[in-house]
């Protein structure tokens, strides 16, 4: 049975593995792959997950605002990676890694447990899959 919460956790693990790989290899292609995955994941969460936070969850507006602010900060760093010469990637990627790890902990420790109480995991999985299809099919949209 599909579970949207598990899908989000899997995305977190995928991004985490890419960031770990970049830390050990310092490969520009891995940095760009991690940034692409982050951009797609961010867009999907903002389209699907965060509206659920605002939809009747006590304190949900504040949680969504914090999550979106964290996404915005990482997105600005991603833009630098996409445009930066390779010599600058290590410092920017270190900042991205630190912020993403903190954000993942916030989502997994605070957001997702609260949402599990009110959101059907099956429906969430369907909504996430549809959002991913739309985001991935929009050429360049995640990094624009």
PDB file of C-alpha atoms in Angstrom:
ATOM      1  CA  UNK A   1       0.000   0.000   0.000  1.00  0.00           C
ATOM      2  CA  UNK A   2       1.481   3.402  -0.956  1.00  0.00           C
ATOM      3  CA  UNK A   3       2.533   5.660   1.899  1.00  0.00           C
ATOM      4  CA  UNK A   4       3.329   9.285   1.073  1.00  0.00           C
ATOM      5  CA  UNK A   5       5.170   9.726   4.347  1.00  0.00           C
ATOM      6  CA  UNK A   6       7.541   6.897   3.434  1.00  0.00           C
ATOM      7  CA  UNK A   7       7.991   8.493  -0.001  1.00  0.00           C
ATOM      8  CA  UNK A   8       9.121  11.728   1.657  1.00  0.00           C
ATOM      9  CA  UNK A   9      11.516   9.841   3.933  1.00  0.00           C
ATOM     10  CA  UNK A  10      12.932   8.015   0.898  1.00  0.00           C
ATOM     11  CA  UNK A  11      13.509  11.354  -0.868  1.00  0.00           C
ATOM     12  CA  UNK A  12      15.309  12.579   2.262  1.00  0.00           C
ATOM     13  CA  UNK A  13      17.547   9.496   2.223  1.00  0.00           C
ATOM     14  CA  UNK A  14      18.294   9.938  -1.493  1.00  0.00           C
ATOM     15  CA  UNK A  15      19.294  13.573  -1.042  1.00  0.00           C
ATOM     16  CA  UNK A  16      21.293  12.734   2.085  1.00  0.00           C
ATOM     17  CA  UNK A  17      23.210  10.028   0.229  1.00  0.00           C
ATOM     18  CA  UNK A  18      24.022  12.432  -2.612  1.00  0.00           C
ATOM     19  CA  UNK A  19      25.262  15.063  -0.154  1.00  0.00           C
ATOM     20  CA  UNK A  20      27.372  12.437   1.627  1.00  0.00           C
ATOM     21  CA  UNK A  21      28.803  11.300  -1.694  1.00  0.00           C
ATOM     22  CA  UNK A  22      29.669  14.891  -2.611  1.00  0.00           C
ATOM     23  CA  UNK A  23      31.407  15.368   0.753  1.00  0.00           C
ATOM     24  CA  UNK A  24      33.636  12.368   0.127  1.00  0.00           C
ATOM     25  CA  UNK A  25      34.247  12.763  -3.618  1.00  0.00           C
ATOM     26  CA  UNK A  26      33.921  16.530  -4.256  1.00  0.00           C
ATOM     27  CA  UNK A  27      32.525  15.742  -7.686  1.00  0.00           C
ATOM     28  CA  UNK A  28      30.759  18.638  -9.445  1.00  0.00           C
ATOM     29  CA  UNK A  29      28.328  16.292 -11.193  1.00  0.00           C
ATOM     30  CA  UNK A  30      27.238  14.905  -7.818  1.00  0.00           C
ATOM     31  CA  UNK A  31      26.749  18.444  -6.501  1.00  0.00           C
ATOM     32  CA  UNK A  32      24.512  19.270  -9.453  1.00  0.00           C
ATOM     33  CA  UNK A  33      22.596  16.005  -9.086  1.00  0.00           C
ATOM     34  CA  UNK A  34      22.020  16.714  -5.377  1.00  0.00           C
ATOM     35  CA  UNK A  35      20.829  20.239  -6.181  1.00  0.00           C
ATOM     36  CA  UNK A  36      18.443  18.974  -8.845  1.00  0.00           C
ATOM     37  CA  UNK A  37      16.973  16.389  -6.470  1.00  0.00           C
ATOM     38  CA  UNK A  38      16.654  19.044  -3.756  1.00  0.00           C
ATOM     39  CA  UNK A  39      14.926  21.479  -6.101  1.00  0.00           C
ATOM     40  CA  UNK A  40      12.417  18.856  -7.214  1.00  0.00           C
ATOM     41  CA  UNK A  41      11.777  17.696  -3.653  1.00  0.00           C
ATOM     42  CA  UNK A  42      11.336  21.273  -2.449  1.00  0.00           C
ATOM     43  CA  UNK A  43       8.814  22.088  -5.173  1.00  0.00           C
ATOM     44  CA  UNK A  44       6.818  18.925  -4.483  1.00  0.00           C
ATOM     45  CA  UNK A  45       6.667  19.568  -0.745  1.00  0.00           C
ATOM     46  CA  UNK A  46       5.552  23.144  -1.290  1.00  0.00           C
ATOM     47  CA  UNK A  47       2.813  22.022  -3.688  1.00  0.00           C
ATOM     48  CA  UNK A  48       1.521  19.084  -1.644  1.00  0.00           C
ATOM     49  CA  UNK A  49       2.802  18.795   1.913  1.00  0.00           C
ATOM     50  CA  UNK A  50       2.759  22.341   3.212  1.00  0.00           C
ATOM     51  CA  UNK A  51      -0.852  23.054   2.216  1.00  0.00           C
ATOM     52  CA  UNK A  52      -1.790  20.132   4.493  1.00  0.00           C
ATOM     53  CA  UNK A  53       0.024  21.890   7.335  1.00  0.00           C
ATOM     54  CA  UNK A  54      -2.083  24.987   6.811  1.00  0.00           C
ATOM     55  CA  UNK A  55      -5.298  22.987   6.420  1.00  0.00           C
ATOM     56  CA  UNK A  56      -6.565  22.799   9.967  1.00  0.00           C
ATOM     57  CA  UNK A  57      -3.446  21.623  11.789  1.00  0.00           C
ATOM     58  CA  UNK A  58      -3.032  23.656  14.988  1.00  0.00           C
ATOM     59  CA  UNK A  59       0.120  25.737  14.573  1.00  0.00           C
ATOM     60  CA  UNK A  60       0.360  24.563  10.974  1.00  0.00           C
ATOM     61  CA  UNK A  61       0.752  28.035   9.500  1.00  0.00           C
ATOM     62  CA  UNK A  62       3.838  28.692  11.601  1.00  0.00           C
ATOM     63  CA  UNK A  63       5.316  25.291  10.765  1.00  0.00           C
ATOM     64  CA  UNK A  64       4.708  25.821   7.043  1.00  0.00           C
ATOM     65  CA  UNK A  65       6.219  29.299   7.167  1.00  0.00           C
ATOM     66  CA  UNK A  66       9.354  27.980   8.879  1.00  0.00           C
ATOM     67  CA  UNK A  67       9.671  25.141   6.369  1.00  0.00           C
ATOM     68  CA  UNK A  68       9.202  27.487   3.418  1.00  0.00           C
ATOM     69  CA  UNK A  69      11.774  29.925   4.814  1.00  0.00           C
ATOM     70  CA  UNK A  70      14.272  27.072   5.142  1.00  0.00           C
ATOM     71  CA  UNK A  71      13.481  25.981   1.575  1.00  0.00           C
ATOM     72  CA  UNK A  72      14.025  29.524   0.361  1.00  0.00           C
ATOM     73  CA  UNK A  73      17.444  29.690   1.983  1.00  0.00           C
ATOM     74  CA  UNK A  74      18.532  26.379   0.436  1.00  0.00           C
ATOM     75  CA  UNK A  75      17.088  27.402  -2.946  1.00  0.00           C
ATOM     76  CA  UNK A  76      19.244  30.535  -2.934  1.00  0.00           C
ATOM     77  CA  UNK A  77      22.306  28.382  -2.302  1.00  0.00           C
ATOM     78  CA  UNK A  78      21.275  25.965  -5.059  1.00  0.00           C
ATOM     79  CA  UNK A  79      21.127  28.903  -7.471  1.00  0.00           C
ATOM     80  CA  UNK A  80      24.737  29.693  -6.544  1.00  0.00           C
ATOM     81  CA  UNK A  81      25.831  26.107  -7.237  1.00  0.00           C
ATOM     82  CA  UNK A  82      24.189  26.108 -10.632  1.00  0.00           C
ATOM     83  CA  UNK A  83      25.909  29.380 -11.579  1.00  0.00           C
ATOM     84  CA  UNK A  84      29.171  29.095  -9.592  1.00  0.00           C
ATOM     85  CA  UNK A  85      32.537  28.142 -11.013  1.00  0.00           C
ATOM     86  CA  UNK A  86      33.632  24.722  -9.694  1.00  0.00           C
ATOM     87  CA  UNK A  87      36.193  26.182  -7.314  1.00  0.00           C
ATOM     88  CA  UNK A  88      33.384  27.686  -5.220  1.00  0.00           C
ATOM     89  CA  UNK A  89      31.198  24.588  -4.940  1.00  0.00           C
ATOM     90  CA  UNK A  90      32.751  23.096  -1.797  1.00  0.00           C
ATOM     91  CA  UNK A  91      31.833  25.990   0.489  1.00  0.00           C
ATOM     92  CA  UNK A  92      28.336  26.382  -0.915  1.00  0.00           C
ATOM     93  CA  UNK A  93      27.714  22.648  -0.798  1.00  0.00           C
ATOM     94  CA  UNK A  94      28.837  22.578   2.840  1.00  0.00           C
ATOM     95  CA  UNK A  95      26.238  25.252   3.620  1.00  0.00           C
ATOM     96  CA  UNK A  96      23.565  23.352   1.693  1.00  0.00           C
ATOM     97  CA  UNK A  97      24.423  20.115   3.485  1.00  0.00           C
ATOM     98  CA  UNK A  98      24.235  21.743   6.921  1.00  0.00           C
ATOM     99  CA  UNK A  99      20.919  23.446   6.187  1.00  0.00           C
ATOM    100  CA  UNK A 100      19.368  20.401   4.517  1.00  0.00           C
ATOM    101  CA  UNK A 101      20.299  18.098   7.394  1.00  0.00           C
ATOM    102  CA  UNK A 102      18.742  20.519   9.860  1.00  0.00           C
ATOM    103  CA  UNK A 103      15.626  20.870   7.706  1.00  0.00           C
ATOM    104  CA  UNK A 104      15.227  17.108   7.319  1.00  0.00           C
ATOM    105  CA  UNK A 105      15.432  16.691  11.096  1.00  0.00           C
ATOM    106  CA  UNK A 106      12.763  19.387  11.529  1.00  0.00           C
ATOM    107  CA  UNK A 107      10.447  17.711   9.035  1.00  0.00           C
ATOM    108  CA  UNK A 108      10.980  14.193  10.342  1.00  0.00           C
ATOM    109  CA  UNK A 109      10.806  15.113  14.050  1.00  0.00           C
ATOM    110  CA  UNK A 110       8.065  17.762  14.003  1.00  0.00           C
ATOM    111  CA  UNK A 111       6.129  18.059  10.742  1.00  0.00           C
ATOM    112  CA  UNK A 112       5.588  14.521   9.554  1.00  0.00           C
ATOM    113  CA  UNK A 113       4.482  13.049  12.901  1.00  0.00           C
ATOM    114  CA  UNK A 114       1.838  15.773  13.250  1.00  0.00           C
ATOM    115  CA  UNK A 115       0.662  15.361   9.677  1.00  0.00           C
ATOM    116  CA  UNK A 116       0.359  11.574  10.051  1.00  0.00           C
ATOM    117  CA  UNK A 117      -2.495  12.242  12.460  1.00  0.00           C
ATOM    118  CA  UNK A 118      -4.602  14.013   9.840  1.00  0.00           C
ATOM    119  CA  UNK A 119      -3.421  13.067   6.325  1.00  0.00           C
ATOM    120  CA  UNK A 120      -4.180   9.752   4.631  1.00  0.00           C
ATOM    121  CA  UNK A 121      -0.829   8.210   3.599  1.00  0.00           C
ATOM    122  CA  UNK A 122      -2.362   6.684   0.454  1.00  0.00           C
ATOM    123  CA  UNK A 123      -3.810   9.974  -0.749  1.00  0.00           C
ATOM    124  CA  UNK A 124      -0.567  11.757   0.090  1.00  0.00           C
ATOM    125  CA  UNK A 125       1.384   9.239  -2.004  1.00  0.00           C
ATOM    126  CA  UNK A 126      -0.894   9.879  -4.972  1.00  0.00           C
ATOM    127  CA  UNK A 127      -0.654  13.653  -4.580  1.00  0.00           C
ATOM    128  CA  UNK A 128       3.147  13.512  -4.290  1.00  0.00           C
ATOM    129  CA  UNK A 129       3.455  11.286  -7.363  1.00  0.00           C
ATOM    130  CA  UNK A 130       1.268  13.629  -9.420  1.00  0.00           C
ATOM    131  CA  UNK A 131       3.202  16.703  -8.252  1.00  0.00           C
ATOM    132  CA  UNK A 132       6.494  14.996  -9.095  1.00  0.00           C
ATOM    133  CA  UNK A 133       5.229  14.136 -12.563  1.00  0.00           C
ATOM    134  CA  UNK A 134       4.262  17.783 -13.141  1.00  0.00           C
ATOM    135  CA  UNK A 135       7.481  19.240 -11.701  1.00  0.00           C
ATOM    136  CA  UNK A 136       9.804  16.853 -13.518  1.00  0.00           C
ATOM    137  CA  UNK A 137       7.972  17.310 -16.815  1.00  0.00           C
ATOM    138  CA  UNK A 138       8.325  21.111 -16.632  1.00  0.00           C
ATOM    139  CA  UNK A 139      11.732  21.582 -18.228  1.00  0.00           C
ATOM    140  CA  UNK A 140      13.966  23.677 -16.000  1.00  0.00           C
ATOM    141  CA  UNK A 141      11.182  24.612 -13.607  1.00  0.00           C
ATOM    142  CA  UNK A 142      12.749  23.178 -10.433  1.00  0.00           C
ATOM    143  CA  UNK A 143      15.949  25.181 -10.847  1.00  0.00           C
ATOM    144  CA  UNK A 144      14.408  28.341 -12.272  1.00  0.00           C
TER     145      UNK A 144
END
